[in-house]
PDB file of C-alpha atoms in Angstrom:
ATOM      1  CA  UNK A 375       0.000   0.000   0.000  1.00  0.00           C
ATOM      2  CA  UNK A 376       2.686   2.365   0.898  1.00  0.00           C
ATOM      3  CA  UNK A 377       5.427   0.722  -1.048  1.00  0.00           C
ATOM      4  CA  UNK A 378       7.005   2.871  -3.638  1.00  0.00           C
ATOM      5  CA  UNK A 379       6.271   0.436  -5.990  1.00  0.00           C
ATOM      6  CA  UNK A 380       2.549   0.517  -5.027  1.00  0.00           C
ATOM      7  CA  UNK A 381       2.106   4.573  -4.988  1.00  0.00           C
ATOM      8  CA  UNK A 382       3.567   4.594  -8.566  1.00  0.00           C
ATOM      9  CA  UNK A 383       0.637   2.071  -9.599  1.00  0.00           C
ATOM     10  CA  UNK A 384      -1.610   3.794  -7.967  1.00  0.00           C
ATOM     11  CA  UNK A 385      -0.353   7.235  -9.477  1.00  0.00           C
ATOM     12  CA  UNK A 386      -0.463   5.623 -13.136  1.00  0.00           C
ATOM     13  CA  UNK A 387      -4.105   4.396 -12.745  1.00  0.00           C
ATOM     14  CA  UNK A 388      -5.219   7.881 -11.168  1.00  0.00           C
ATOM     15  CA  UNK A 389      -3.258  10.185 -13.170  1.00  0.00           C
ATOM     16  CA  UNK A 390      -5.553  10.511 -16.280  1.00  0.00           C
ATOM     17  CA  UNK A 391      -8.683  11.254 -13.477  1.00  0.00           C
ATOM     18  CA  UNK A 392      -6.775  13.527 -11.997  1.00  0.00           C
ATOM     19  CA  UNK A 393      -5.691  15.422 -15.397  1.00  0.00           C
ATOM     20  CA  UNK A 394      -9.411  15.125 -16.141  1.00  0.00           C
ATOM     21  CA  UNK A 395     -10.363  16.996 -12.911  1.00  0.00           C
ATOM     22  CA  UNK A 396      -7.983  19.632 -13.316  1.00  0.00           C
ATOM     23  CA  UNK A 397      -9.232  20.096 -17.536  1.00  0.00           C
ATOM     24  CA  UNK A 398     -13.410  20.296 -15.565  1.00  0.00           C
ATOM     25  CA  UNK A 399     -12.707  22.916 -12.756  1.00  0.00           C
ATOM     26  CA  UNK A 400     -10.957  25.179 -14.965  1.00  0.00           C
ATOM     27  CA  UNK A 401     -13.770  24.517 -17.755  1.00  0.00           C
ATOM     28  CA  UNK A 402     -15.882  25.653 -14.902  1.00  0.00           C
ATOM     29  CA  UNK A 403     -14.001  28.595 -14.573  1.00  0.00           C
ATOM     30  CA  UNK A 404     -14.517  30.021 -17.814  1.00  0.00           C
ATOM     31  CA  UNK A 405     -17.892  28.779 -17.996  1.00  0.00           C
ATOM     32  CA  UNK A 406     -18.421  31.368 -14.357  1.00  0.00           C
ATOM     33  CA  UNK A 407     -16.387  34.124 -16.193  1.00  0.00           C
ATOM     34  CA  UNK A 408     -19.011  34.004 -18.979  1.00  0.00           C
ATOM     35  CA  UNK A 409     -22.235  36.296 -19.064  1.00  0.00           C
ATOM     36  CA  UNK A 410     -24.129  33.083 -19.920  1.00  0.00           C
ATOM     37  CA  UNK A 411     -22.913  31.627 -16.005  1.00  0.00           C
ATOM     38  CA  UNK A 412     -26.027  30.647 -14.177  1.00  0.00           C
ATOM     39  CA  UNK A 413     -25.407  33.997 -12.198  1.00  0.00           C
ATOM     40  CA  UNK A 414     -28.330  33.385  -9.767  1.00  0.00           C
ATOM     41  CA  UNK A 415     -27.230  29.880  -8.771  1.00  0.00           C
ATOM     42  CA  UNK A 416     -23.834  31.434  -8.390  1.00  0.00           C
ATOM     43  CA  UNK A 417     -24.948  34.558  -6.353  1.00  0.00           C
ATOM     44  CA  UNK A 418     -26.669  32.087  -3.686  1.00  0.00           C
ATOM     45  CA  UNK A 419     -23.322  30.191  -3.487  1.00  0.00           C
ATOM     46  CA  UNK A 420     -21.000  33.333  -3.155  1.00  0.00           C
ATOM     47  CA  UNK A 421     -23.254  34.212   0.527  1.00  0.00           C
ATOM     48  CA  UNK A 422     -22.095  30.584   1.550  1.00  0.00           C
ATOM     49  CA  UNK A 423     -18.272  31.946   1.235  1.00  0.00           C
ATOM     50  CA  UNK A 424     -19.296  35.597   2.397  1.00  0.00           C
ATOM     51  CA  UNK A 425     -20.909  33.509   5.470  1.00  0.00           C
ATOM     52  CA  UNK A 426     -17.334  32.117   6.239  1.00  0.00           C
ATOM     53  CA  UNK A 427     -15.345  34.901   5.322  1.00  0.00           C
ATOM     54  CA  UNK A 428     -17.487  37.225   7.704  1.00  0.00           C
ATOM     55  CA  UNK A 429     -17.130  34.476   9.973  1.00  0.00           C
ATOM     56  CA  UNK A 430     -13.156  35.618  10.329  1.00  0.00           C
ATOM     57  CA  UNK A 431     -13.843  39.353   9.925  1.00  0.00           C
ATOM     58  CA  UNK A 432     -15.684  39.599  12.982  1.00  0.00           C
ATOM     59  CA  UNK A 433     -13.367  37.461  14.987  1.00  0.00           C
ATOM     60  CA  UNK A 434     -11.334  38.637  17.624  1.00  0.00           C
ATOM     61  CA  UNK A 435      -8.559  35.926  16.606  1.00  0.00           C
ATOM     62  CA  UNK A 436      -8.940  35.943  12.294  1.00  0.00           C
ATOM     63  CA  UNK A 437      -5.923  34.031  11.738  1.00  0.00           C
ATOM     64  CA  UNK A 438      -6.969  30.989  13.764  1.00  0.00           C
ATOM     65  CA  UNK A 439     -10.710  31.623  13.105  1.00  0.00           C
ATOM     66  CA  UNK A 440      -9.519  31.438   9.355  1.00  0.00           C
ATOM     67  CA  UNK A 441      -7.675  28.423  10.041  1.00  0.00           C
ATOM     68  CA  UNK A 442     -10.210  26.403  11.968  1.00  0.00           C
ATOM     69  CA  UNK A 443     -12.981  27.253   9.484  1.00  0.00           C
ATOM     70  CA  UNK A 444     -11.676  26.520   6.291  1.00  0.00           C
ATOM     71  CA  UNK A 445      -9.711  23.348   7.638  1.00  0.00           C
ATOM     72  CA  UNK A 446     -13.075  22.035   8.687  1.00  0.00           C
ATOM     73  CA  UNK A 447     -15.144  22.589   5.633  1.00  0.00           C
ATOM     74  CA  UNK A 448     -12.593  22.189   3.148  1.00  0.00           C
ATOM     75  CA  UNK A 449     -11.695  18.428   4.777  1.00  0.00           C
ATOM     76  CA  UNK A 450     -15.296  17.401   4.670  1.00  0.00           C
ATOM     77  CA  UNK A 451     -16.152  19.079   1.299  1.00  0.00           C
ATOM     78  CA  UNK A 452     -13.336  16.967  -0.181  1.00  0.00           C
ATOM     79  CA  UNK A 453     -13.503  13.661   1.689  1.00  0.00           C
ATOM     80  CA  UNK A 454     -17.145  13.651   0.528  1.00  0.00           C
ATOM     81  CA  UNK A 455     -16.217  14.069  -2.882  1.00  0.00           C
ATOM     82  CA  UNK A 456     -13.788  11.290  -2.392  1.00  0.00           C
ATOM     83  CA  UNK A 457     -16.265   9.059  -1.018  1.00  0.00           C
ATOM     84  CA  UNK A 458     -19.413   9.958  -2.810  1.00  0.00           C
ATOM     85  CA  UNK A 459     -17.582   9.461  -6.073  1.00  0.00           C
ATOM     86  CA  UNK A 460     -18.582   5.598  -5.653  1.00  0.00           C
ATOM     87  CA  UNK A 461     -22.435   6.800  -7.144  1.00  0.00           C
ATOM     88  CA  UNK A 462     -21.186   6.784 -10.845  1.00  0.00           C
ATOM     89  CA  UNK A 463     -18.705   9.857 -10.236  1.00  0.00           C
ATOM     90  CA  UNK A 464     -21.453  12.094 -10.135  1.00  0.00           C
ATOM     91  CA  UNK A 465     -20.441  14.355  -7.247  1.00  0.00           C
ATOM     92  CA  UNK A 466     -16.816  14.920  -8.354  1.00  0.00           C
ATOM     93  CA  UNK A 467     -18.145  16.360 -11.317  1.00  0.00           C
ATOM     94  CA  UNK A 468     -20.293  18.480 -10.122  1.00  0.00           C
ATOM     95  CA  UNK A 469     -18.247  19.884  -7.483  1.00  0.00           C
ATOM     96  CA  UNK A 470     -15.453  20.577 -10.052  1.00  0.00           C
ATOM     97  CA  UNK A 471     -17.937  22.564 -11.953  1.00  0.00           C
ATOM     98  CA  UNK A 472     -19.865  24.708  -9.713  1.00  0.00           C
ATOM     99  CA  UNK A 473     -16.504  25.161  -7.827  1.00  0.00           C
ATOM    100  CA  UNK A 474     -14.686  26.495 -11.060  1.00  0.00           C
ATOM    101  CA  UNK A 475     -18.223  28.715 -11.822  1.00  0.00           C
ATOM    102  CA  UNK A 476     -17.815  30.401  -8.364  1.00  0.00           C
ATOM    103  CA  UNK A 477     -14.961  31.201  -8.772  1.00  0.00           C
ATOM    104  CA  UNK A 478     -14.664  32.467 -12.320  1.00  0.00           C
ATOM    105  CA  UNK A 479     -17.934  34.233 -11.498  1.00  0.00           C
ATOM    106  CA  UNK A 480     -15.483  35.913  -8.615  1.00  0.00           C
ATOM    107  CA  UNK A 481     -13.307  36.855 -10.716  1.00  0.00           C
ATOM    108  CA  UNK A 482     -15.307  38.338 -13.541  1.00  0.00           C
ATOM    109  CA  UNK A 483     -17.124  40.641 -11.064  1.00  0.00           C
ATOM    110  CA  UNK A 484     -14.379  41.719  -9.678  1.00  0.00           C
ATOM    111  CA  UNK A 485     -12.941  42.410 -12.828  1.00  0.00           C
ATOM    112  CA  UNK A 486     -15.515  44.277 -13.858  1.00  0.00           C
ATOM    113  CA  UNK A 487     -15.010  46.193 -10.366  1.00  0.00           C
ATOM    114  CA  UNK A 488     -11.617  47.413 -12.135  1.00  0.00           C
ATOM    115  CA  UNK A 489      -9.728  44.857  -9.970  1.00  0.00           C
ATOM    116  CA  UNK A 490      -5.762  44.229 -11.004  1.00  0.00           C
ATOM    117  CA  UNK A 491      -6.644  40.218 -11.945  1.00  0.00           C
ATOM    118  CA  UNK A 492      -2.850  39.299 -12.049  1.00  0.00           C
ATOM    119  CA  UNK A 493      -2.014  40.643  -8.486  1.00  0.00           C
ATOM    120  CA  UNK A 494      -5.333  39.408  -7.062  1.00  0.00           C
ATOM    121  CA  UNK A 495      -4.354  36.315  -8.656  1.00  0.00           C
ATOM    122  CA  UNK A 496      -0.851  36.018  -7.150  1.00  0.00           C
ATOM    123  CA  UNK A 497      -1.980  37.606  -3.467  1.00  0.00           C
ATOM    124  CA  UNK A 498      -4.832  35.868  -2.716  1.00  0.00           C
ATOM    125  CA  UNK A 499      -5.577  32.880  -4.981  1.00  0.00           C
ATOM    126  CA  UNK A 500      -2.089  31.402  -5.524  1.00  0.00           C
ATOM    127  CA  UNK A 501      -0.280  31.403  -2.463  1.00  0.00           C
ATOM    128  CA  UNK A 502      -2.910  28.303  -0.711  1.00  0.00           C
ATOM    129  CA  UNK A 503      -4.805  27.330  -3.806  1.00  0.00           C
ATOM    130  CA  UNK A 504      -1.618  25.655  -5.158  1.00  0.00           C
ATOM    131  CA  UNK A 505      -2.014  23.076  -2.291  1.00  0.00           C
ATOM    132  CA  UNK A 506      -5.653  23.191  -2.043  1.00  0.00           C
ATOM    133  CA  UNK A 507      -6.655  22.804  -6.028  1.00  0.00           C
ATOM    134  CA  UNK A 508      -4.027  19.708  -5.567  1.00  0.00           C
ATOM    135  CA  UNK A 509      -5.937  17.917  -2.676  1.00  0.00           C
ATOM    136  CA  UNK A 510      -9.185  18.807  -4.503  1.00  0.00           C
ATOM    137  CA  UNK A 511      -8.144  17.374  -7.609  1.00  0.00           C
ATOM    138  CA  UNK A 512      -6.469  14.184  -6.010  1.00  0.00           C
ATOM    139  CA  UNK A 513      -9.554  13.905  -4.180  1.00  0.00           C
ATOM    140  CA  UNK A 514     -12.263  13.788  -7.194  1.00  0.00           C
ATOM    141  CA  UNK A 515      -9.910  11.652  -9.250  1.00  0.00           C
ATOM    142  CA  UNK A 516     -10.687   8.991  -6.638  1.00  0.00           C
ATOM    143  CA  UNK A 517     -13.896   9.757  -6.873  1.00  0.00           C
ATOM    144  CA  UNK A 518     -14.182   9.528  -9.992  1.00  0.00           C
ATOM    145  CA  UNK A 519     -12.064   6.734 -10.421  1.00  0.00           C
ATOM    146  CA  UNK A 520     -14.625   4.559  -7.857  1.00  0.00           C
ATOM    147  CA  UNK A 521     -17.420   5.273  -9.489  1.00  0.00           C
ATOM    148  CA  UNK A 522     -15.755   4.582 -12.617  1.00  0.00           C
ATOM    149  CA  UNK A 523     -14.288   1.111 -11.213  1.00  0.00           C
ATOM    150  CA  UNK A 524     -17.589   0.099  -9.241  1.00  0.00           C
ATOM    151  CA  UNK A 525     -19.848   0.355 -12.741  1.00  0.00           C
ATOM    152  CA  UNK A 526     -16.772  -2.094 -14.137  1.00  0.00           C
ATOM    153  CA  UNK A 527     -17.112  -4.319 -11.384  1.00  0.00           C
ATOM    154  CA  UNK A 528     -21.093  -4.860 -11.694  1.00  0.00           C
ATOM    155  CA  UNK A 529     -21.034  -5.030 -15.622  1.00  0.00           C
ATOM    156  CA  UNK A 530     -18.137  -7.217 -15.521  1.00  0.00           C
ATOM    157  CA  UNK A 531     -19.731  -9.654 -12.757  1.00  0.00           C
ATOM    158  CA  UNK A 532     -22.617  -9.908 -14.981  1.00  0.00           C
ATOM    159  CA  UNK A 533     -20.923 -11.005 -17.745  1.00  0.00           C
ATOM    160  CA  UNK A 534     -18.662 -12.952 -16.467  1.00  0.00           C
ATOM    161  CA  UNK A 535     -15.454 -11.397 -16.331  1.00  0.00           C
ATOM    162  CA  UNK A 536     -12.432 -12.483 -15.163  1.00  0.00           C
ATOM    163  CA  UNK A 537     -11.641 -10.565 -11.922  1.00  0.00           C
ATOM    164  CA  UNK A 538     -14.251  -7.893 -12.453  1.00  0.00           C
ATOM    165  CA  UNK A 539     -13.586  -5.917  -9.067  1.00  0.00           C
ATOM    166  CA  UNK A 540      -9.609  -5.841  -9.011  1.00  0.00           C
ATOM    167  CA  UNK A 541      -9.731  -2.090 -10.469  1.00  0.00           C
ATOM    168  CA  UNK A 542     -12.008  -0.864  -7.560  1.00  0.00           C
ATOM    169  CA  UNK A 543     -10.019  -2.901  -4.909  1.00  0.00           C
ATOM    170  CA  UNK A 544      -6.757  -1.415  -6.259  1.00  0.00           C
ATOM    171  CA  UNK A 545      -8.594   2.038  -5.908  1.00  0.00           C
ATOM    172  CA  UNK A 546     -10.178   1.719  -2.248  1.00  0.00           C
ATOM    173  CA  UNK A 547      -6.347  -0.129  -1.491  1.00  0.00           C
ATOM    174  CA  UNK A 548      -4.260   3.390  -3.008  1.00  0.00           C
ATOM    175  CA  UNK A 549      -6.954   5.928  -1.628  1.00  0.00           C
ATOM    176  CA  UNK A 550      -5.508   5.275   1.873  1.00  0.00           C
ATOM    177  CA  UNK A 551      -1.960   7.066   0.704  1.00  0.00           C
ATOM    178  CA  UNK A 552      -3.418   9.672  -1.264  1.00  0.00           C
ATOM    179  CA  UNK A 553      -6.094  10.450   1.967  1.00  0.00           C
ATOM    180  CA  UNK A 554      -3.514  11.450   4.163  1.00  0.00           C
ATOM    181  CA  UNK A 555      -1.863  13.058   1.413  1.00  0.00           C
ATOM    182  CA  UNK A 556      -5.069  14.804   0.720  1.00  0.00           C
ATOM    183  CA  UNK A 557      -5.578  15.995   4.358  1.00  0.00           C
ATOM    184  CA  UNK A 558      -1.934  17.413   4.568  1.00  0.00           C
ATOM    185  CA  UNK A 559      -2.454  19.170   1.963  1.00  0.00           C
ATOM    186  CA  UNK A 560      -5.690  21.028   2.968  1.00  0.00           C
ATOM    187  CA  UNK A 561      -3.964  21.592   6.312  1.00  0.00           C
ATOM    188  CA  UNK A 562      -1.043  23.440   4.372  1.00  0.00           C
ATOM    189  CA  UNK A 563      -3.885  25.054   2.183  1.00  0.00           C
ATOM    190  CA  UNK A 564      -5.519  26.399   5.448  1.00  0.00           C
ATOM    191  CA  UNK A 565      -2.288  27.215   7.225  1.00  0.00           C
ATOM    192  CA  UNK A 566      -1.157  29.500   3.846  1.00  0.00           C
ATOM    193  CA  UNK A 567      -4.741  31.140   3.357  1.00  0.00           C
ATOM    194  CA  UNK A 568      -5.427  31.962   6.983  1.00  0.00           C
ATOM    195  CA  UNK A 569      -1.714  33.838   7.153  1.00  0.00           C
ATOM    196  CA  UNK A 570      -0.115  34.358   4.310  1.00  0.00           C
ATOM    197  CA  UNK A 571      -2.849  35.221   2.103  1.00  0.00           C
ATOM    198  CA  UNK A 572      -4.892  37.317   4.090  1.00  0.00           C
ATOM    199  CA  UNK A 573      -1.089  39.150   5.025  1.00  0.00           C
ATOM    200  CA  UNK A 574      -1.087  39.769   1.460  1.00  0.00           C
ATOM    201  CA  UNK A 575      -4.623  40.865   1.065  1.00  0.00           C
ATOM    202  CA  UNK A 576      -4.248  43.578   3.389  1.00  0.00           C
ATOM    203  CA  UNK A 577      -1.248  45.123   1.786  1.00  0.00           C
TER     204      UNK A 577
END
């Protein structure tokens, strides 16, 4: 399981779902940046982040407030994902999608706003969401790599074929690795956003 031998399996099997996550979330960041984005399904999800962010704000502590609030929902948003992924994929897909929306829809209002893109880019998007786009993406490649394996299992049982559930087995076995990996990586996500990025937005 954690042989080197056995993460470089695992890596080969997951890497095309994983390239395939990163190709949807940015698809649904153009999509958001679009004037044809589903802008009122987008507004409703933008409070949900104002919610949190205010959340901090208002805190007498923001740095740890930031740190214990986006720790929490950002390691049950994506083990969920991971998880959930079993029914057909469905929920890594969709969080890719509405994920990459928000935040193109972000960025195309504040755009509009007269914003400097490439230094609110750099300040407050790069700095944690090189770790946390990682984990995500990790994440709904499992997902999508169970649900993917579990409809190959059931065909393949029903017609016979030979070892039909070694693909999700191999899965469930390399998801233990790339969990931990996944929750260190969220950590370091929080850890950067909660200091370093909201430093930087300040300045």
């Amino acid at each position: 399981m954690f042989s080197r031998q056995g993460l470089l399996q695992t890596w080969k099997e997951i890497r095309p779902y994983f390239i395939f996550s990163a190709m949807l979330f940015f698809a649904g960041v153009v999509i958001g940046g679009t004037s044809g984005a589903p802008a009122d399904f987008l507004e409703q999800q933008i409070k949900g982040v104002k919610a949190i962010s205010d959340s901090i704000v208002k805190s007498e502590t923001p740095e740890w407030t930031a740190f214990l609030l986006i720790t929490a929902n950002n390691i049950f948003s994506t083990l969920m994902v991971m998880g959930l992924g079993i029914i057909a994929g469905i929920m890594p897909l969709v969080m890719l999608v509405s994920n990459g929306m928000i935040l193109g829809y972000m960025l195309s209002i504040l755009s509009d706003k007269g914003e400097n893109m490439f230094l609110l880019i750099v300040k407050g998007i790069l700095p944690h969401g090189i770790f946390e786009l990682t984990a995500v993406f990790l994440a709904c490649a499992f997902g999508l790599r169970f649900g993917m394996t579990l409809i190959k299992g059931i065909f393949g049982s029903a017609f016979g074929k030979k070892e039909p559930w070694q693909p999700f087995v191999r899965t469930a076995t390399g998801a233990v690795p790339a969990l931990i990996v996944v929750v260190v990586l969220l950590l370091l996500a929080a850890a950067v956003e909660s200091t370093i990025t909201l430093w930087l937005s300040k300045s």
